[in-house]
CSV table of C-alpha atoms and ligand atoms in Angstrom, one decimal:
chain,number,residue,atom,x,y,z
A,45,UNK,CA,-15.9,-6.2,-17.8
A,46,UNK,CA,-14.9,-5.7,-14.4
A,47,UNK,CA,-11.4,-4.9,-14.1
A,48,UNK,CA,-10.6,-8.0,-11.5
A,49,UNK,CA,-12.2,-10.2,-13.8
A,50,UNK,CA,-10.2,-8.9,-16.9
A,51,UNK,CA,-7.2,-9.4,-14.6
A,52,UNK,CA,-8.0,-12.8,-12.9
A,53,UNK,CA,-7.4,-11.0,-9.4
A,54,UNK,CA,-9.7,-10.8,-6.1
A,55,UNK,CA,-9.0,-7.2,-5.0
A,56,UNK,CA,-8.7,-4.2,-7.3
A,57,UNK,CA,-5.3,-3.3,-6.2
A,58,UNK,CA,-2.0,-2.8,-8.1
A,59,UNK,CA,1.1,-2.8,-6.2
A,60,UNK,CA,3.2,0.1,-7.5
A,61,UNK,CA,6.4,-1.0,-9.7
A,62,UNK,CA,8.8,0.4,-7.5
A,63,UNK,CA,12.5,0.4,-9.4
A,64,UNK,CA,14.7,-2.1,-7.5
A,65,UNK,CA,12.1,-2.7,-4.8
A,66,UNK,CA,9.4,-4.5,-6.6
A,67,UNK,CA,11.1,-7.9,-6.6
A,68,UNK,CA,9.6,-11.2,-6.2
A,69,UNK,CA,9.0,-11.2,-2.4
A,70,UNK,CA,6.8,-7.9,-2.6
A,71,UNK,CA,5.4,-9.4,-6.2
A,72,UNK,CA,4.8,-12.8,-5.3
A,73,UNK,CA,3.1,-11.7,-1.7
A,74,UNK,CA,0.8,-9.2,-3.2
A,75,UNK,CA,-0.5,-11.8,-6.0
A,76,UNK,CA,-0.9,-14.2,-2.9
A,77,UNK,CA,-2.6,-11.8,-1.2
A,78,UNK,CA,-5.4,-11.3,-4.2
A,79,UNK,CA,-3.9,-8.2,-5.4
A,80,UNK,CA,-1.7,-7.4,-8.4
A,81,UNK,CA,1.8,-8.0,-7.9
A,82,UNK,CA,4.0,-5.9,-10.6
A,83,UNK,CA,7.8,-6.5,-11.1
A,84,UNK,CA,9.7,-3.0,-11.5
A,85,UNK,CA,12.1,-3.7,-14.2
A,86,UNK,CA,13.8,-0.4,-14.5
A,87,UNK,CA,17.4,-0.7,-14.4
A,88,UNK,CA,17.3,-4.6,-15.3
A,89,UNK,CA,19.1,-6.6,-18.2
A,90,UNK,CA,16.9,-9.1,-19.8
A,91,UNK,CA,18.5,-12.0,-18.0
A,92,UNK,CA,17.8,-10.3,-14.6
A,93,UNK,CA,14.2,-9.8,-15.6
A,94,UNK,CA,14.1,-13.5,-16.5
A,95,UNK,CA,15.8,-14.4,-12.9
A,96,UNK,CA,12.9,-12.3,-11.4
A,97,UNK,CA,10.2,-13.4,-13.3
A,98,UNK,CA,11.0,-17.3,-12.7
A,99,UNK,CA,11.6,-16.4,-8.9
A,100,UNK,CA,7.9,-14.9,-8.5
A,101,UNK,CA,6.7,-17.9,-10.4
A,102,UNK,CA,8.0,-20.1,-7.7
A,103,UNK,CA,6.1,-18.0,-4.8
A,104,UNK,CA,2.9,-17.7,-6.6
A,105,UNK,CA,0.6,-19.1,-9.2
A,106,UNK,CA,-1.6,-16.1,-9.2
A,107,UNK,CA,-1.3,-13.4,-11.9
A,108,UNK,CA,1.3,-10.9,-11.8
A,109,UNK,CA,2.3,-8.2,-14.2
A,110,UNK,CA,5.8,-6.7,-15.1
A,111,UNK,CA,6.3,-2.6,-15.7
A,112,UNK,CA,8.4,-1.4,-18.3
A,113,UNK,CA,10.1,2.0,-17.4
A,114,UNK,CA,10.2,3.4,-20.7
A,115,UNK,CA,13.2,5.6,-20.2
A,116,UNK,CA,15.4,2.4,-20.4
A,117,UNK,CA,17.1,1.5,-23.5
A,118,UNK,CA,16.6,-2.2,-23.5
A,119,UNK,CA,12.7,-2.3,-23.8
A,120,UNK,CA,12.9,-4.7,-26.8
A,121,UNK,CA,14.8,-7.1,-25.2
A,122,UNK,CA,12.9,-7.1,-21.9
A,123,UNK,CA,9.6,-7.7,-24.1
A,124,UNK,CA,11.1,-10.7,-25.5
A,125,UNK,CA,11.7,-12.2,-22.2
A,126,UNK,CA,8.2,-11.4,-20.8
A,127,UNK,CA,6.8,-13.0,-23.8
A,128,UNK,CA,8.9,-16.1,-23.6
A,129,UNK,CA,8.0,-16.3,-19.9
A,130,UNK,CA,4.1,-16.1,-20.9
A,131,UNK,CA,3.5,-12.7,-18.7
A,132,UNK,CA,0.0,-11.6,-19.5
A,133,UNK,CA,-0.1,-8.0,-18.1
A,134,UNK,CA,2.3,-5.4,-18.8
A,135,UNK,CA,2.0,-1.7,-17.3
A,136,UNK,CA,4.2,1.1,-18.5
A,137,UNK,CA,5.8,4.4,-17.0
A,138,UNK,CA,7.7,7.4,-18.0
A,139,UNK,CA,7.3,7.4,-21.7
A,140,UNK,CA,4.8,6.1,-24.2
A,141,UNK,CA,4.5,2.7,-25.0
A,142,UNK,CA,3.3,3.4,-29.0
A,143,UNK,CA,6.4,1.4,-30.5
A,144,UNK,CA,5.9,-1.6,-28.6
A,145,UNK,CA,2.2,-2.1,-28.9
A,146,UNK,CA,1.6,-4.3,-32.0
A,147,UNK,CA,3.9,-6.7,-30.6
A,148,UNK,CA,2.2,-6.7,-27.2
A,149,UNK,CA,-1.0,-7.0,-28.2
A,150,UNK,CA,0.0,-9.4,-31.0
A,151,UNK,CA,1.0,-11.8,-27.8
A,152,UNK,CA,-2.5,-11.2,-26.4
A,153,UNK,CA,-0.9,-9.2,-23.4
A,154,UNK,CA,-3.0,-6.8,-21.6
A,155,UNK,CA,-1.4,-3.0,-21.5
A,156,UNK,CA,-1.9,-0.9,-18.7
A,157,UNK,CA,0.1,2.4,-19.2
A,158,UNK,CA,0.7,4.9,-16.3
A,159,UNK,CA,-0.2,8.4,-17.1
A,160,UNK,CA,-0.1,12.1,-15.6
A,161,UNK,CA,-2.5,13.8,-17.6
A,162,UNK,CA,-5.8,13.8,-19.6
A,163,UNK,CA,-4.0,14.6,-22.7
A,164,UNK,CA,-2.1,11.5,-22.4
A,165,UNK,CA,-4.7,9.3,-21.2
A,166,UNK,CA,-6.5,10.2,-24.5
A,167,UNK,CA,-3.5,9.1,-26.4
A,168,UNK,CA,-3.1,6.0,-24.7
A,169,UNK,CA,-7.0,5.2,-25.3
A,170,UNK,CA,-6.6,5.9,-28.8
A,171,UNK,CA,-3.9,3.5,-29.2
A,172,UNK,CA,-5.6,0.9,-27.8
A,173,UNK,CA,-4.6,0.2,-24.5
A,174,UNK,CA,-6.8,-1.9,-22.1
A,175,UNK,CA,-6.9,0.5,-19.0
A,176,UNK,CA,-5.1,3.3,-17.6
A,177,UNK,CA,-3.5,4.0,-14.1
A,178,UNK,CA,-4.0,7.8,-13.5
A,179,UNK,CA,-1.3,8.6,-11.3
A,180,UNK,CA,-1.4,12.0,-9.5
A,181,UNK,CA,1.8,14.3,-8.3
A,182,UNK,CA,1.5,12.8,-4.5
A,183,UNK,CA,3.2,9.8,-5.8
A,184,UNK,CA,6.7,8.8,-5.0
A,185,UNK,CA,9.3,8.6,-8.0
A,186,UNK,CA,8.8,9.9,-11.4
A,187,UNK,CA,5.7,12.2,-11.5
A,188,UNK,CA,3.4,14.7,-13.0
A,189,UNK,CA,2.1,17.8,-11.8
A,190,UNK,CA,-1.7,17.3,-11.5
A,191,UNK,CA,-2.9,15.8,-7.9
A,192,UNK,CA,-4.9,12.6,-7.8
A,193,UNK,CA,-8.1,14.5,-6.8
A,194,UNK,CA,-7.9,16.7,-9.7
A,195,UNK,CA,-6.9,14.0,-12.0
A,196,UNK,CA,-9.1,11.1,-11.4
A,197,UNK,CA,-12.4,12.9,-12.3
A,198,UNK,CA,-11.1,14.1,-15.6
A,199,UNK,CA,-9.4,11.2,-16.6
A,200,UNK,CA,-12.6,9.2,-15.7
A,201,UNK,CA,-14.4,11.6,-17.7
A,202,UNK,CA,-12.2,11.6,-20.7
A,203,UNK,CA,-11.7,8.0,-21.5
A,204,UNK,CA,-14.1,4.8,-21.4
A,205,UNK,CA,-11.6,2.2,-20.6
A,206,UNK,CA,-11.2,1.4,-16.8
A,207,UNK,CA,-9.2,3.8,-14.8
A,208,UNK,CA,-6.9,2.8,-11.9
A,209,UNK,CA,-6.2,5.7,-9.6
A,210,UNK,CA,-2.8,6.2,-8.2
A,211,UNK,CA,-0.9,8.7,-6.0
A,212,UNK,CA,-1.6,9.3,-2.1
A,213,UNK,CA,-3.6,6.1,-1.7
A,214,UNK,CA,-2.7,4.4,1.5
A,215,UNK,CA,-5.8,3.2,3.8
A,216,UNK,CA,-9.6,2.5,3.0
A,217,UNK,CA,-10.5,5.9,2.7
A,218,UNK,CA,-8.3,6.4,-0.1
A,219,UNK,CA,-9.6,3.4,-1.9
A,220,UNK,CA,-13.2,5.2,-1.4
A,221,UNK,CA,-12.1,8.2,-2.6
A,222,UNK,CA,-10.7,7.1,-5.9
A,223,UNK,CA,-14.1,5.0,-6.4
A,224,UNK,CA,-15.9,8.0,-5.6
A,225,UNK,CA,-13.9,9.9,-8.5
A,226,UNK,CA,-14.6,7.2,-10.9
A,227,UNK,CA,-11.9,4.6,-10.5
A,228,UNK,CA,-12.2,0.8,-11.0
A,229,UNK,CA,-9.4,0.2,-8.8
A,230,UNK,CA,-6.1,1.8,-7.1
A,231,UNK,CA,-2.3,1.4,-7.3
A,232,UNK,CA,-0.5,1.7,-4.3
A,233,UNK,CA,3.2,2.2,-3.9
A,234,UNK,CA,4.4,4.0,-0.7
A,235,UNK,CA,2.2,1.9,1.7
A,236,UNK,CA,4.0,-1.4,0.5
A,237,UNK,CA,7.3,-0.1,1.8
A,238,UNK,CA,6.2,-0.7,5.3
A,239,UNK,CA,5.4,-4.5,4.9
A,240,UNK,CA,7.4,-7.2,6.2
A,241,UNK,CA,7.6,-8.4,2.4
A,242,UNK,CA,9.1,-5.5,1.2
A,243,UNK,CA,12.6,-6.3,0.2
A,244,UNK,CA,14.5,-2.8,1.2
A,245,UNK,CA,17.2,-2.4,3.9
A,246,UNK,CA,15.6,-1.9,7.1
A,247,UNK,CA,16.8,1.9,7.2
A,248,UNK,CA,14.7,2.5,4.2
A,249,UNK,CA,11.6,1.3,6.1
A,250,UNK,CA,12.5,3.2,8.9
A,251,UNK,CA,12.6,6.5,7.0
A,252,UNK,CA,9.3,6.0,5.9
A,253,UNK,CA,8.0,5.0,9.1
A,254,UNK,CA,9.3,7.8,10.4
A,255,UNK,CA,8.2,10.6,7.5
A,256,UNK,CA,5.4,13.0,8.0
A,257,UNK,CA,3.1,14.6,5.7
A,258,UNK,CA,6.1,17.2,4.8
A,259,UNK,CA,8.9,15.0,4.6
A,260,UNK,CA,9.1,14.7,0.6
A,261,UNK,CA,9.9,17.1,-2.2
A,262,UNK,CA,10.4,16.8,-6.0
A,263,UNK,CA,13.5,17.7,-7.7
A,264,UNK,CA,14.7,17.3,-11.1
A,265,UNK,CA,12.4,19.5,-12.6
A,266,UNK,CA,15.1,21.7,-14.2
A,267,UNK,CA,16.1,18.9,-16.2
A,268,UNK,CA,12.5,17.3,-17.1
A,269,UNK,CA,12.6,14.6,-14.8
A,270,UNK,CA,10.6,15.2,-11.8
A,271,UNK,CA,11.3,12.8,-8.9
A,272,UNK,CA,9.5,12.9,-5.4
A,273,UNK,CA,11.7,11.5,-2.8
A,274,UNK,CA,12.1,11.8,1.0
A,275,UNK,CA,14.2,14.9,1.8
A,276,UNK,CA,18.1,14.2,2.9
A,277,UNK,CA,21.5,15.5,2.3
A,278,UNK,CA,21.6,14.4,-1.1
A,279,UNK,CA,18.1,16.0,-1.7
A,280,UNK,CA,19.6,19.3,-0.1
A,281,UNK,CA,22.4,19.3,-2.1
A,282,UNK,CA,20.6,18.6,-5.2
A,283,UNK,CA,18.4,21.5,-4.6
A,284,UNK,CA,21.1,23.9,-4.0
A,285,UNK,CA,23.1,22.5,-7.3
A,286,UNK,CA,19.3,23.3,-9.1
A,287,UNK,CA,19.2,26.8,-7.6
A,288,UNK,CA,22.6,27.4,-9.2
A,289,UNK,CA,21.3,26.4,-12.6
A,290,UNK,CA,23.7,23.3,-12.5
A,291,UNK,CA,24.0,21.3,-15.5
A,292,UNK,CA,22.4,17.9,-16.2
A,293,UNK,CA,25.7,16.1,-15.9
A,294,UNK,CA,26.5,17.6,-12.6
A,295,UNK,CA,22.9,16.8,-11.5
A,296,UNK,CA,23.3,13.5,-12.7
A,297,UNK,CA,26.4,12.5,-11.1
A,298,UNK,CA,25.1,13.6,-7.9
A,299,UNK,CA,22.0,10.9,-8.5
A,300,UNK,CA,23.8,8.2,-10.1
A,301,UNK,CA,23.6,5.1,-8.3
A,302,UNK,CA,21.4,7.0,-5.4
A,303,UNK,CA,18.3,4.7,-5.5
A,304,UNK,CA,20.4,1.4,-5.0
A,305,UNK,CA,22.6,3.4,-2.1
A,306,UNK,CA,19.1,3.9,-0.3
A,307,UNK,CA,17.2,0.7,-1.2
A,308,UNK,CA,20.4,-1.8,-0.7
A,309,UNK,CA,23.0,-0.3,1.6
A,310,UNK,CA,20.4,1.8,3.6
A,311,UNK,CA,22.5,4.8,3.2
A,312,UNK,CA,20.0,7.5,4.1
A,313,UNK,CA,22.3,10.8,3.7
A,314,UNK,CA,23.6,10.0,0.2
A,315,UNK,CA,20.6,7.4,-1.4
A,316,UNK,CA,17.6,8.4,-3.2
A,317,UNK,CA,14.6,7.6,-0.8
A,318,UNK,CA,11.7,7.8,-3.4
A,319,UNK,CA,8.2,7.8,-1.8
A,320,UNK,CA,5.0,9.6,-2.1
A,321,UNK,CA,3.2,11.8,0.3
A,322,UNK,CA,1.2,9.6,2.0
A,323,UNK,CA,4.2,8.5,3.9
A,324,UNK,CA,3.1,10.3,6.8
A,325,UNK,CA,0.4,7.7,7.1
A,326,UNK,CA,2.6,4.7,7.0
A,327,UNK,CA,3.5,4.3,10.4
A,328,UNK,CA,3.0,0.6,11.1
A,329,UNK,CA,4.9,-2.6,9.7
A,330,UNK,CA,2.5,-5.1,8.6
A,331,UNK,CA,2.2,-8.2,6.3
A,332,UNK,CA,1.1,-7.6,2.8
A,333,UNK,CA,-2.2,-9.8,3.4
A,334,UNK,CA,-3.1,-8.0,6.4
A,335,UNK,CA,-2.6,-4.6,4.8
A,336,UNK,CA,-4.7,-5.5,1.5
A,337,UNK,CA,-7.6,-7.2,3.6
A,338,UNK,CA,-7.5,-4.2,6.0
A,339,UNK,CA,-7.6,-1.7,3.4
A,340,UNK,CA,-10.7,-3.2,1.5
A,341,UNK,CA,-12.5,-4.0,4.8
A,342,UNK,CA,-12.3,-0.3,6.0
A,343,UNK,CA,-13.1,0.7,2.3
A,344,UNK,CA,-16.3,-1.2,2.6
A,345,UNK,CA,-16.9,0.5,6.0
A,346,UNK,CA,-16.4,3.9,4.5
A,347,UNK,CA,-18.6,3.3,1.6
A,348,UNK,CA,-21.5,2.3,3.6
A,349,UNK,CA,-21.1,4.8,5.9
A,350,UNK,CA,-21.4,7.1,3.1
A,351,UNK,CA,-24.3,5.5,1.3
A,352,UNK,CA,-26.2,6.2,4.6
A,353,UNK,CA,-25.2,10.0,4.4
A,354,UNK,CA,-28.4,12.0,3.8
A,355,UNK,CA,-27.7,15.1,2.3
A,356,UNK,CA,-31.3,16.6,2.6
A,357,UNK,CA,-31.2,15.8,6.4
A,358,UNK,CA,-27.8,17.9,6.8
A,359,UNK,CA,-29.3,20.9,5.2
A,360,UNK,CA,-32.7,20.8,7.1
A,361,UNK,CA,-34.8,19.5,4.1
B,506,TUI,O1,7.2,5.8,-13.8
B,506,TUI,C1,6.7,6.4,-12.8
B,506,TUI,N1,7.4,6.6,-11.7
B,506,TUI,C2,9.0,6.3,-11.6
B,506,TUI,S1,9.9,5.7,-12.8
B,506,TUI,C3,11.0,5.7,-11.7
B,506,TUI,S2,12.5,5.3,-12.2
B,506,TUI,C4,13.6,6.7,-12.3
B,506,TUI,N2,14.8,6.7,-11.6
B,506,TUI,C5,15.5,7.6,-11.6
B,506,TUI,C6,15.0,8.9,-12.1
B,506,TUI,C7,14.0,9.1,-12.8
B,506,TUI,C8,13.3,7.8,-12.7
B,506,TUI,C9,10.9,6.2,-10.8
B,506,TUI,N3,9.6,6.5,-10.7
B,506,TUI,N4,5.5,6.7,-13.1
B,506,TUI,C10,4.8,6.6,-13.7
B,506,TUI,C11,4.6,7.8,-14.7
B,506,TUI,N5,4.8,8.0,-15.9
B,506,TUI,N6,4.6,8.9,-14.1
B,506,TUI,C12,4.5,10.0,-15.4
B,506,TUI,C13,4.6,9.4,-16.5
B,506,TUI,C14,4.6,9.7,-17.8
B,506,TUI,C15,5.2,10.6,-18.1
B,506,TUI,C16,4.9,11.0,-19.5
B,506,TUI,C17,4.0,8.6,-18.5
B,506,TUI,C18,3.7,8.8,-20.2
B,506,TUI,C19,4.6,10.2,-20.4
B,506,TUI,O2,4.7,10.6,-21.7
B,506,TUI,C20,4.0,9.9,-22.6
B,506,TUI,C21,4.0,10.7,-24.0
B,506,TUI,O3,2.9,10.1,-24.9
B,506,TUI,O4,5.3,11.5,-23.9
């Protein structure tokens, strides 16, 4: 079945479930525009998740999903809430959803994990998930090692369920490229940071608008939690600590609460400004609807042009 049909959406685009950012204003706008809005529940209590689901329902009557950040300790409580609220699509990140599969499937929930490698993609397919988001290291936040360009064709070869490409996709060319590599859809995070509806502090949006292709870096590898974010004073200090073999405690002390500092307080020196490498191309503030429709319009133009490309003429044959 087509991915769009399976999920009841118009455009095969997921909005990345960015922690503290993917809240009802953004999620509702994406679903209203025909994409799949996804609530990021990272850092939420059960009651906070319920509130955000209800707020989203006030904005849209279209399908939307909830993402479970599996490093959280209260996943069972969050699952009870999303079942009670009638959520039908769940994406997962940063871990293995195996312990929760039986319950989610028993409630008819579509489960779509985000994976960073072929090995984990195959493990997820064997677990009975419905589709997979294959996320390359270009993405923001918690990332794997493999690039989207290398990951997507290998994952689409390895599994027979639908694959959604993620990491470094920010315009119609990126969508066309993901399709060329075998994906049925895309997940986009960073490009949504420069939309009117994105509920971050203006300083956060400005940092993404101002960033270039080399503005991000990955920290946290030394403690097994690699995270991509825009370089700033906090990241410089983090890198120094990592070079000096600082303990997990020291590193966590520096990054504790730093995402909230950036997202809500607009503190661009001490905050964690998670964003993907495509931030260098996110230099215009647009509405969510405009962004989604123009991305797919552009993808269609690119794909038509490529369809007319005659390789044999180019090589004089
Ligand atoms: O999860 C993400 N991106 C995230 S989560 C996040 S919240 C956070 N905040 C502060 C520090 C660290 C995290 C920010 N960004 N993307 C999806 C993703 N999932 N990337 C990689 C994975 C992943 C990794 C290992 C998925 C599965 C996995 O292992 C599964 C297994 O079988 O062990």
